[in-house]
Each structure stands twice: as C-alpha cells, then as structure tokens.
Short mmCIF file of C-alpha atoms and ligand atoms in Angstrom, two decimals:
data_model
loop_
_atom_site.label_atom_id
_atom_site.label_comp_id
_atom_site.label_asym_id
_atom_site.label_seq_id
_atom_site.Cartn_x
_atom_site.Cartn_y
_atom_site.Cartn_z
CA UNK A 1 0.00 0.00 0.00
CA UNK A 2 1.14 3.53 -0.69
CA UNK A 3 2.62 5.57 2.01
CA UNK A 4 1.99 9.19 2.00
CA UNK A 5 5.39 10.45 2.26
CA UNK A 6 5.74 8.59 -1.22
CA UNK A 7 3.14 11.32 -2.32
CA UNK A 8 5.48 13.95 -4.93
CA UNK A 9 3.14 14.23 -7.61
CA UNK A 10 -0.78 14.73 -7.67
CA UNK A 11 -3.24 15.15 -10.79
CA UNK A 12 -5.24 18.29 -10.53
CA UNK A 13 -8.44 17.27 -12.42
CA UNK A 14 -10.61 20.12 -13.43
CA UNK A 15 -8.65 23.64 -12.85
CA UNK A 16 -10.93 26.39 -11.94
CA UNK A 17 -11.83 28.00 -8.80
CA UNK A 18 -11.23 24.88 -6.42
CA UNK A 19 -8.73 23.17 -8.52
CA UNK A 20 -6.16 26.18 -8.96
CA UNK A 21 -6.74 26.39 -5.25
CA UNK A 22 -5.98 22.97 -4.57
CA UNK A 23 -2.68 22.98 -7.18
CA UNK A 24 -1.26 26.69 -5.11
CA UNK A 25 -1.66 24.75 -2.12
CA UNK A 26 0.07 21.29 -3.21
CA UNK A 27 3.15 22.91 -4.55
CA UNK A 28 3.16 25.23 -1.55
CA UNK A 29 4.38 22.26 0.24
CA UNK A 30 6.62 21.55 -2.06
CA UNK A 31 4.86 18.84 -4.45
CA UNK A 32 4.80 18.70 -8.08
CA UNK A 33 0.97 19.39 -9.95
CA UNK A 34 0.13 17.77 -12.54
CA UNK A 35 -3.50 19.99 -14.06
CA UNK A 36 -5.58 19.28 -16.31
CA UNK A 37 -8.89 21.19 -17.76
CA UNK A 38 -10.45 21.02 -21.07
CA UNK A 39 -12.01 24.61 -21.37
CA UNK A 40 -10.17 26.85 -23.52
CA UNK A 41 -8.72 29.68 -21.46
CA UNK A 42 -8.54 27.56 -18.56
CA UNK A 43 -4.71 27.09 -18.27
CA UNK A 44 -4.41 31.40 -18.38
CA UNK A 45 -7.24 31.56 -15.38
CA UNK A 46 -5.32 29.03 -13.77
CA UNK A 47 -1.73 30.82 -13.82
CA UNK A 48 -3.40 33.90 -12.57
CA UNK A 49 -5.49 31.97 -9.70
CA UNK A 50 -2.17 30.08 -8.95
CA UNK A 51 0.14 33.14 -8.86
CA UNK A 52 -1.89 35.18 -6.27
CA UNK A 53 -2.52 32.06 -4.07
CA UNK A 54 1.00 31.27 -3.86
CA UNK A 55 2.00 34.80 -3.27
CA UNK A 56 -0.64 34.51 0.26
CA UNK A 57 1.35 31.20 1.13
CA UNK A 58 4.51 32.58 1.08
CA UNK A 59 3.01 35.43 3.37
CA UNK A 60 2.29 32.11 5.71
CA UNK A 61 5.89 30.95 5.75
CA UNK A 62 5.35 28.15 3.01
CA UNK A 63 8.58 27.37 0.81
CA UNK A 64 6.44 27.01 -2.45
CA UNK A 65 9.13 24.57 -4.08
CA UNK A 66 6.75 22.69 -6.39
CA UNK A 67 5.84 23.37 -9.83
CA UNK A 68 3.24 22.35 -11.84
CA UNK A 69 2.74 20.93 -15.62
CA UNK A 70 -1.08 22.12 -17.20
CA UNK A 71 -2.37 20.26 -19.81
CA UNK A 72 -5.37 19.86 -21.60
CA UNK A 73 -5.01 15.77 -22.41
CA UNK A 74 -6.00 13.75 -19.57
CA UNK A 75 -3.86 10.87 -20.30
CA UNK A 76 -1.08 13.05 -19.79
CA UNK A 77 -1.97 14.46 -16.90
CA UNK A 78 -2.26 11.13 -15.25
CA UNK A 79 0.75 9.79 -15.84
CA UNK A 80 3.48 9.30 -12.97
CA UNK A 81 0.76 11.05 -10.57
CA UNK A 82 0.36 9.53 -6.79
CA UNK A 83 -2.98 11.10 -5.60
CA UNK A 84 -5.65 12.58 -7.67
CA UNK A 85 -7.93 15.61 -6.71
CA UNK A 86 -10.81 16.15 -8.94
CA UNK A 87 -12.61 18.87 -9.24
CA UNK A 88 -14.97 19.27 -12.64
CA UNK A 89 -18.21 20.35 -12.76
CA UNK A 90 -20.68 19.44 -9.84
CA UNK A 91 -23.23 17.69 -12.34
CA UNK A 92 -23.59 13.84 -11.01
CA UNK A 93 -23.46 12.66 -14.66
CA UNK A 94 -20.45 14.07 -15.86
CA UNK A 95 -18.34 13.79 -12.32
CA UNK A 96 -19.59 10.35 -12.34
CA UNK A 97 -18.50 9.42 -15.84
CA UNK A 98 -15.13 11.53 -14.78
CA UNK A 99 -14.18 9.37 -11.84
CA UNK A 100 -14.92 6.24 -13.72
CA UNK A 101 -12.89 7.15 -16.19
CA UNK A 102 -9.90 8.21 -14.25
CA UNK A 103 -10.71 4.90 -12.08
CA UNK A 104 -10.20 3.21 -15.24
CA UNK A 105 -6.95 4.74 -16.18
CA UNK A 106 -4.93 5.03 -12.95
CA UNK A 107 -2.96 2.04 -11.23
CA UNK A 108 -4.91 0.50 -8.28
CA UNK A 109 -3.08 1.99 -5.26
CA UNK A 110 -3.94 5.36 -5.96
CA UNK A 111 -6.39 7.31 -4.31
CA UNK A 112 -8.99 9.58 -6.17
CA UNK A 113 -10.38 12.34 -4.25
CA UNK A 114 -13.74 14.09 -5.65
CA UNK A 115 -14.10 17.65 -4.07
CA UNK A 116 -18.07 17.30 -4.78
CA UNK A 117 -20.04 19.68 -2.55
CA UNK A 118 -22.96 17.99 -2.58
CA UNK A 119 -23.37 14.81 -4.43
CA UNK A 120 -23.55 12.07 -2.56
CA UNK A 121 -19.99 9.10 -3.07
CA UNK A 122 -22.50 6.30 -3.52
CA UNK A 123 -23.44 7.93 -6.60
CA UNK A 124 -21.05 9.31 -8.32
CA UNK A 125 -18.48 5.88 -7.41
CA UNK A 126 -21.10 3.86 -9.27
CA UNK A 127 -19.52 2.95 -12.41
CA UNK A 128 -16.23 2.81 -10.96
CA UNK A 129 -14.67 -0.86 -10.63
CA UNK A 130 -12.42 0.33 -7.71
CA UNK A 131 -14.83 2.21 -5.74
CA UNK A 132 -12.92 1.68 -2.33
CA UNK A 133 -10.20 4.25 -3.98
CA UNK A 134 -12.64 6.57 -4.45
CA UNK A 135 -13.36 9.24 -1.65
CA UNK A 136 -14.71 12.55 -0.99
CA UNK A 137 -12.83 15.13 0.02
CA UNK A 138 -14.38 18.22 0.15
CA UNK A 139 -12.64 21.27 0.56
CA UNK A 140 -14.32 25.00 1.38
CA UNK A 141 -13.48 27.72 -0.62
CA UNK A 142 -10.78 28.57 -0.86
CA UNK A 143 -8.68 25.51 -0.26
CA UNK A 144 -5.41 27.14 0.11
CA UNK A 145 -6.34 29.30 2.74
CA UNK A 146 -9.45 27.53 4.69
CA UNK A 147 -8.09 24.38 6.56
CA UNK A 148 -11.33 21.83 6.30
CA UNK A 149 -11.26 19.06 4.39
CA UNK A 150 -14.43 16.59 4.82
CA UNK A 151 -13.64 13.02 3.80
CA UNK A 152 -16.44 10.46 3.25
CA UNK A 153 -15.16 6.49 1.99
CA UNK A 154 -15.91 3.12 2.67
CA UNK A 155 -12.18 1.81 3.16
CA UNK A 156 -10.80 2.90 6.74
CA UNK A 157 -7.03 2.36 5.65
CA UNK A 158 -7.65 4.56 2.30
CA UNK A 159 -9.50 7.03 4.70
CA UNK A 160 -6.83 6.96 7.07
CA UNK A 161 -4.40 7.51 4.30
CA UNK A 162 -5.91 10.22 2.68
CA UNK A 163 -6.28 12.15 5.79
CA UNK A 164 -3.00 11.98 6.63
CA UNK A 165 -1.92 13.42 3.09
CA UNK A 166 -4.40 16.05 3.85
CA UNK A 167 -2.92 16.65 7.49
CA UNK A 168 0.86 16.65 5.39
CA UNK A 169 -0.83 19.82 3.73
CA UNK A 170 -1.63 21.19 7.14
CA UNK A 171 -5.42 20.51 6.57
CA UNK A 172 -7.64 19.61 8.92
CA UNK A 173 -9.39 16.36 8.03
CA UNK A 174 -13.15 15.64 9.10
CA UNK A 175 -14.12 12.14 8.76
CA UNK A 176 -17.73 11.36 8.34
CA UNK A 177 -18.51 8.18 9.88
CA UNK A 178 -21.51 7.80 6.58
CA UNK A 179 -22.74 9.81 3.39
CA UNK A 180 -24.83 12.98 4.13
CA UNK A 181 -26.04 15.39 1.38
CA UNK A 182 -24.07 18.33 1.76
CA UNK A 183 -21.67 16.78 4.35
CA UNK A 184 -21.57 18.52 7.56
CA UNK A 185 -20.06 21.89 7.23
CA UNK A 186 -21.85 22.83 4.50
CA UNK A 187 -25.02 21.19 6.53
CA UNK A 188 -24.44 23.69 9.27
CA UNK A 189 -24.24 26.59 7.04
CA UNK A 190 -27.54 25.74 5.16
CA UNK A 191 -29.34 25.68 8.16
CA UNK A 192 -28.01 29.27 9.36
CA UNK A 193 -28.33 30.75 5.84
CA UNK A 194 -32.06 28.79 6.19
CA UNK A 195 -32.33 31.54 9.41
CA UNK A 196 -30.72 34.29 8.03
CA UNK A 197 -32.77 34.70 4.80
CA UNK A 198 -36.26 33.89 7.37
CA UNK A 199 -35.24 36.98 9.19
CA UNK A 200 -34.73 38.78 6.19
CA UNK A 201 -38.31 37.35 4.71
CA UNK A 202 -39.73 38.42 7.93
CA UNK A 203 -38.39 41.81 7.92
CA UNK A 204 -36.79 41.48 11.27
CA UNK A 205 -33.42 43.09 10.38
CA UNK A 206 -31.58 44.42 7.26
CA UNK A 207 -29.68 42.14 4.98
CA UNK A 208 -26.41 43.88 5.94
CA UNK A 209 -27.28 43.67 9.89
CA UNK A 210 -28.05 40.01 9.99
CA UNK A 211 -24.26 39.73 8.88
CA UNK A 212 -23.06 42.33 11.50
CA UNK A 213 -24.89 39.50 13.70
CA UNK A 214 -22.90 36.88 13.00
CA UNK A 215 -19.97 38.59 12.31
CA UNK A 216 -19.54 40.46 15.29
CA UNK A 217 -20.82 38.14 17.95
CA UNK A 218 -21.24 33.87 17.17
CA UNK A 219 -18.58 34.12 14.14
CA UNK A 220 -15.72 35.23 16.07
CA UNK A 221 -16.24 32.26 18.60
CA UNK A 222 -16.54 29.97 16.14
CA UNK A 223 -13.44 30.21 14.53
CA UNK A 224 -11.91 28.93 18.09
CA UNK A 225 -14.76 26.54 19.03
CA UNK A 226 -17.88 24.49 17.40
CA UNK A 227 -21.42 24.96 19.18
CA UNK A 228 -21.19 21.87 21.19
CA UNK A 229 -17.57 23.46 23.07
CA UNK A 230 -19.06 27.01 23.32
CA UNK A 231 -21.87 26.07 25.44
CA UNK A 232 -19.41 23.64 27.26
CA UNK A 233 -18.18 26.89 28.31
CA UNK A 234 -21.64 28.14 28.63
CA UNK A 235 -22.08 25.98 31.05
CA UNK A 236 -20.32 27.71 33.70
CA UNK A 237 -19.68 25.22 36.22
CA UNK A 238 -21.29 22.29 35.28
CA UNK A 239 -19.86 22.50 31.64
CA UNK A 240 -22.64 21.20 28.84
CA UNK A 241 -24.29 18.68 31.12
CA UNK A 242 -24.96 21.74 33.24
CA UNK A 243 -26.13 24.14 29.59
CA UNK A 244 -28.27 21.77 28.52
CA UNK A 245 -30.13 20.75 32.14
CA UNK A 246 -30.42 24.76 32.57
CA UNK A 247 -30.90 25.95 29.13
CA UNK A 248 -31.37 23.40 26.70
CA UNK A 249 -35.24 23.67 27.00
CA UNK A 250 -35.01 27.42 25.67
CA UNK A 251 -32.71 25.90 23.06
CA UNK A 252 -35.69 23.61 22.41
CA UNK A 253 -38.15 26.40 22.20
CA UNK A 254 -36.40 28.27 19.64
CA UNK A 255 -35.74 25.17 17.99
CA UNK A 256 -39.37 25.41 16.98
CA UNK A 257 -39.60 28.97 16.31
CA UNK A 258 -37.36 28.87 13.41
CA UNK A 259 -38.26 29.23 9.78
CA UNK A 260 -38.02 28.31 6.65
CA UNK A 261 -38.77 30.89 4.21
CA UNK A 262 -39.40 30.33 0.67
CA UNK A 263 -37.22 31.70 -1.60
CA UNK A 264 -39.28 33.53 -3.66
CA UNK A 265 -39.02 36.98 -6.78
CA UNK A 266 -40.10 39.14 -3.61
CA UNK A 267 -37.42 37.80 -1.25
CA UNK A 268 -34.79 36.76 -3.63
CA UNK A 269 -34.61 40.44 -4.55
CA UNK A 270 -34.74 42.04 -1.08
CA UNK A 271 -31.56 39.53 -0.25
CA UNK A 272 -29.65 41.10 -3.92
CA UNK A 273 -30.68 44.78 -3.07
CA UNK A 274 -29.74 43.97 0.98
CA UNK A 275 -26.25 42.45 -0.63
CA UNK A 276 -25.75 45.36 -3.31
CA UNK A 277 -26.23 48.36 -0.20
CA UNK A 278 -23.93 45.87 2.23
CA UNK A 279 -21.07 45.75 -0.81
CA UNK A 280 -21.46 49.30 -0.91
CA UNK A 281 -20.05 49.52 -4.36
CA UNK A 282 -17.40 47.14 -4.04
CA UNK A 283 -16.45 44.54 -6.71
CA UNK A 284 -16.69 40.68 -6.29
CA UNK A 285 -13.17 40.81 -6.90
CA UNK A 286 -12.21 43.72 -3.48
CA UNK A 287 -14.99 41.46 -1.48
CA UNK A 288 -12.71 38.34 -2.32
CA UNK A 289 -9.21 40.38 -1.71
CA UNK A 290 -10.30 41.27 1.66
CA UNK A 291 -11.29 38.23 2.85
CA UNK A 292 -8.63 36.44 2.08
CA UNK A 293 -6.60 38.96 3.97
CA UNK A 294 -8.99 38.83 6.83
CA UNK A 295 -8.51 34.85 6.50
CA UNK A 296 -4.51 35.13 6.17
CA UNK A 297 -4.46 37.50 9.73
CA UNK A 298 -7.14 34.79 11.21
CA UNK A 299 -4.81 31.96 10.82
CA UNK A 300 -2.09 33.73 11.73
CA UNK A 301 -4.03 34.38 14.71
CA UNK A 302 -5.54 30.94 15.44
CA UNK A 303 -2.17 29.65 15.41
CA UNK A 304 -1.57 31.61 18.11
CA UNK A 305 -3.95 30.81 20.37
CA UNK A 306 -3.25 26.77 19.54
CA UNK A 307 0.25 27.60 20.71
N1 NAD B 401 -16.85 26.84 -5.48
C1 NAD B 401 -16.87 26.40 -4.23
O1 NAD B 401 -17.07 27.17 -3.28
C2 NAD B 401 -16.58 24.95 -3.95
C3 NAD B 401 -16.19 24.60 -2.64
C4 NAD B 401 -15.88 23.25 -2.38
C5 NAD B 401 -16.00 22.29 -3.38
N2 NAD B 401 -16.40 22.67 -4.63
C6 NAD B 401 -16.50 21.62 -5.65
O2 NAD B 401 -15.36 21.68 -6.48
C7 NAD B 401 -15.72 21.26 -7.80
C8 NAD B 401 -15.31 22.34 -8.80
O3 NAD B 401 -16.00 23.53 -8.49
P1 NAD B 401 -15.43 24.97 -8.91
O4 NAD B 401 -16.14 25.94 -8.04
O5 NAD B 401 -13.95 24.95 -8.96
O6 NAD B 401 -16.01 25.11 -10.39
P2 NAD B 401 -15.31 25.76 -11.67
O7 NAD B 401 -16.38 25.91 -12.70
O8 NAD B 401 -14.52 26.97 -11.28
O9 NAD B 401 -14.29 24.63 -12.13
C9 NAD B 401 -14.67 23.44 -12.77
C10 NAD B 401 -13.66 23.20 -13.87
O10 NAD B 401 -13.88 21.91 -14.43
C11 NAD B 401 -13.55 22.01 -15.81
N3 NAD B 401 -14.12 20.88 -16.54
C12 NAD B 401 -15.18 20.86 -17.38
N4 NAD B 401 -15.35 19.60 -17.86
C13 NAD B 401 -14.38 18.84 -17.29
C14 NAD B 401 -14.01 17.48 -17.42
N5 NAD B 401 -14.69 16.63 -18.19
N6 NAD B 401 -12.94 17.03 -16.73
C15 NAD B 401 -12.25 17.86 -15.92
N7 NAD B 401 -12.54 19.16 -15.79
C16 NAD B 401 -13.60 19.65 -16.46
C17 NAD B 401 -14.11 23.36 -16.23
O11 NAD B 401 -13.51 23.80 -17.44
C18 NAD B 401 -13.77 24.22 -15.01
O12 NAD B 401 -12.53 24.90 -15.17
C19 NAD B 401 -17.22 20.98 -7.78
O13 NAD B 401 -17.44 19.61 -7.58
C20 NAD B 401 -17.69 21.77 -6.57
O14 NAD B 401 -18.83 21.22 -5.98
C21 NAD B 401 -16.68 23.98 -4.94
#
C-alpha cells in the first residue's frame, strides 16, 4: 500500500476556482501538480489563480518549491501522478463518468479524491470498478487558505491515508462516519443561511445587519470553538451537562420557532438589493481580496492561540 510520504506528484483534475486552489496549495508544500482542464482559457485563469494564491502562502511561511505541468489531455496528466484531486463540474453525470474514467486509467493503489459539494460518493463511485479508492474530500473555498477538508469512503485504511496526506498539507481532516447530502459543514451553514434569509423574509433586520450579527458576535467564537464546546463553556460550572439541564429547554423552544422561508421573486430580490447596499459599491473581486486577507491574519491568529 502507498505511504503518504511517497506522495510527490498529484493530478489536478478540473482547474478552476477549487482546482487552482488545490494545485497553489500542493506545490506550496513543495509537491509537483500535474493539471488538467479542457475549457479553452482555462490554463491562463489558472496561472493567474495560482500566482496570487502562492503569493498569500509565502506570506504564511510556506517554501512554495513545487511546480506544476497544465495540460489539456487527460492521459497526460495522469501519468506518474500519486494522488488525484478532482474537481470538474458538480453535475452527477459528468463527475460520475469523470471518476470512472480516471478509475479506469490510474494504477490501483492510488487514491482519487472528488471535491463534490454535494453529491452524494454512492453515486457518483457507481460505475467505478475500484470504488474503495474513491473518496470525498471536500474542501471549502478557498482551499489554500481555509483548513477543512471533509472526507467520506468506505475503506478505513484509504481514509486513514488520505487524511494523513491532507494533514501533510496542514489541513484539517473531518471524517464522516456515513454519506450525508451536503456533508456537515456545508449542513451547518444551510441551516443558518435557512435563518438568516427567514429573518430577512420576515423583515426582522436588514440584509447587511443580519451579517453584522454573526460577524460580530457567534462568528468570532466559532473560529476557536464548534457549538457543542461554546456552550461547554456556557455551562459555567457544570460544563454542557450543566447548559443543557439549565438551558437546553429554551434551546428547544427556539428550535421550533425557526423558519423556513421560501425563496421567492419578492425575497430573492430584497436579499440582492440587501447584498448590493452591504457591498457598498465594491467589486466581487475587493470582497474576495479582503477576505482572504482577513482569512490570512485569522490563521495567523488561530495559530496563536493553539500555541
Ligand atoms: N466553489 C466552491 O465554493 C466549492 C467549494 C468546495 C467544493 N467545490 C467543488 O469543487 C468542484 C469544482 O468547483 P469549482 O467551483 O472549482 O467550479 P469551476 O467551474 O470553477 O471549475 C470546474 C472546472 O472543471 C472544468 N471541466 C469541465 N469539464 C471537465 C471534465 N470533463 N474534466 C475535468 N474538468 C472539467 C471546467 O472547465 C472548469 O474549469 C465541484 O465539484 C464543486 O462542488 C466547490
């Protein structure tokens, strides 16, 4: 079986957003890329996306020693890889016939990662012949920066593995113990945005102070601490058994006063307009440059406080 630290090489399969992301971050830490996409323009979009992303990892200490091969012929990219991150389209028919086909092609041992947001493994491994090789691994945007990875296979030693290349890339692998639409993390931000857009239907607060919300109060905790550990602490004494003998009946209550809105002309519009006045004139691409500074400072910072 493969051992990680014989990982030098990995196939970047679909390079856009996720997949440039992914490449900046492999050859950050010194591995070669191997990239592949079959849109015209891609490889340009990629050297730009790459350039900038490695320019924030060098700001985070990283040596950067790898370089990287882009090609549009997939046999080519394939060949002499160890691991395999893909990252096409999310459309189950096309990432499914993708992994089979790179199932097809690649030599047993090695591991193919889909970075699927929501599509569930069982389906798109299903015309695979080695489906055990086949995980999830599902990054959040961007990869290079944010450290989650969420893993979902059915082979606990190419699990293991995998996480442990992921770890080598100073991720931070989440295992799911079985399949879930959406995951988790992407679970637990449905069901907020779910709240945030109710409020917004039900004209509680503005578009741009529902965000301050978050922002400026749960948000900063949570970057230290998941819900279960913060009311640990809000506990007091008596830790979580204590939070949820004393308060976890008014957790229950709310529980039920929730919403779900619809998503409808009226509402979709009052979220763009809410969005457009929060932006205050800024583009996509200032939005995006700020938070990835905010997100370089924040892992600077979390790495002090895990010190
Ligand atoms: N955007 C996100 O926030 C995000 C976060 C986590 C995971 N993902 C997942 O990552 C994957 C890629 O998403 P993205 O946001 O980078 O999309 P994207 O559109 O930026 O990139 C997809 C790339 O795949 C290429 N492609 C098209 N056909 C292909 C084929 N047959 N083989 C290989 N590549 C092909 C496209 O040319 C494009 O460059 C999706 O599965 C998505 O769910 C996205």
């Amino acid at each position: 079986m493969q051992d990680i630290r014989d990982i030098e090489r990995i196939a970047v399969i679909g390079a856009g957003l996720i997949g440039s992301s992914w490449a900046a971050l492999a050859m950050g830490h010194g591995l070669n890329v191997s990239a592949y996409d079959p849109a015209p323009g891609a490889e340009e979009k990629f050297r730009h996306t790459v350039e900038r992303a490695r320019e924030q990892l060098a700001a985070l200490g990283l040596a950067n020693t790898g370089q990287y091969q882009f090609t549009n012929d997939l046999d080519e990219a394939l060949q002499g890889v160890d691991f395999v991150q893909e990252n096409g389209p999310e459309n189950e028919s096309a990432k499914r016939a993708l992994l089979s086909r790179l199932d097809a092609e690649l030599p047993p041992e090695i591991i193919i990662a889909s970075s699927t947001s929501a599509l569930l493994r069982s389906t798109i491994v299903a015309d695979c012949r080695n489906k055990r090789r086949v995980i999830v691994a599902h990054p959040f945007n961007p990869p290079h920066l944010v450290p989650l990875v969420e893993i979902v296979g059915e082979d606990e030693a190419i699990v293991d593995r995998a996480a442990a290349f992921y770890r080598s890339l100073d991720r931070r692998p989440v295992v799911l113990q079985r399949e879930m639409p959406g995951h988790v993390a992407n679970r637990l931000a449905s069901a907020l945005y779910r709240e945030a857009v109710y409020l917004v239907e039900q004209g509680v607060a503005s578009v741009a102070e529902i965000d301050a919300a978050l922002c400026n109060g749960p948000g900063l905790r949570w970057a230290l601490m998941g819900p279960h550990m913060t009311y640990h602490l809000g506990g007091g004494e008596g830790g979580i058994a204590g939070y949820l003998a004393h308060l976890g009946p008014s957790q229950v209550r709310r529980w039920q006063s929730l919403g779900t809105p619809s998503l409808d002309e009226d509402v979709q519009q009052r979220i763009i307009e809410g969005v457009a006045e929060e932006a205050a004139g800024r583009t996509i691409a200032q939005l995006e440059e700020r938070r990835d500074e905010g997100l370089l400072a924040l892992l600077r910072a979390r790495k002090l406080v895990s010190e």
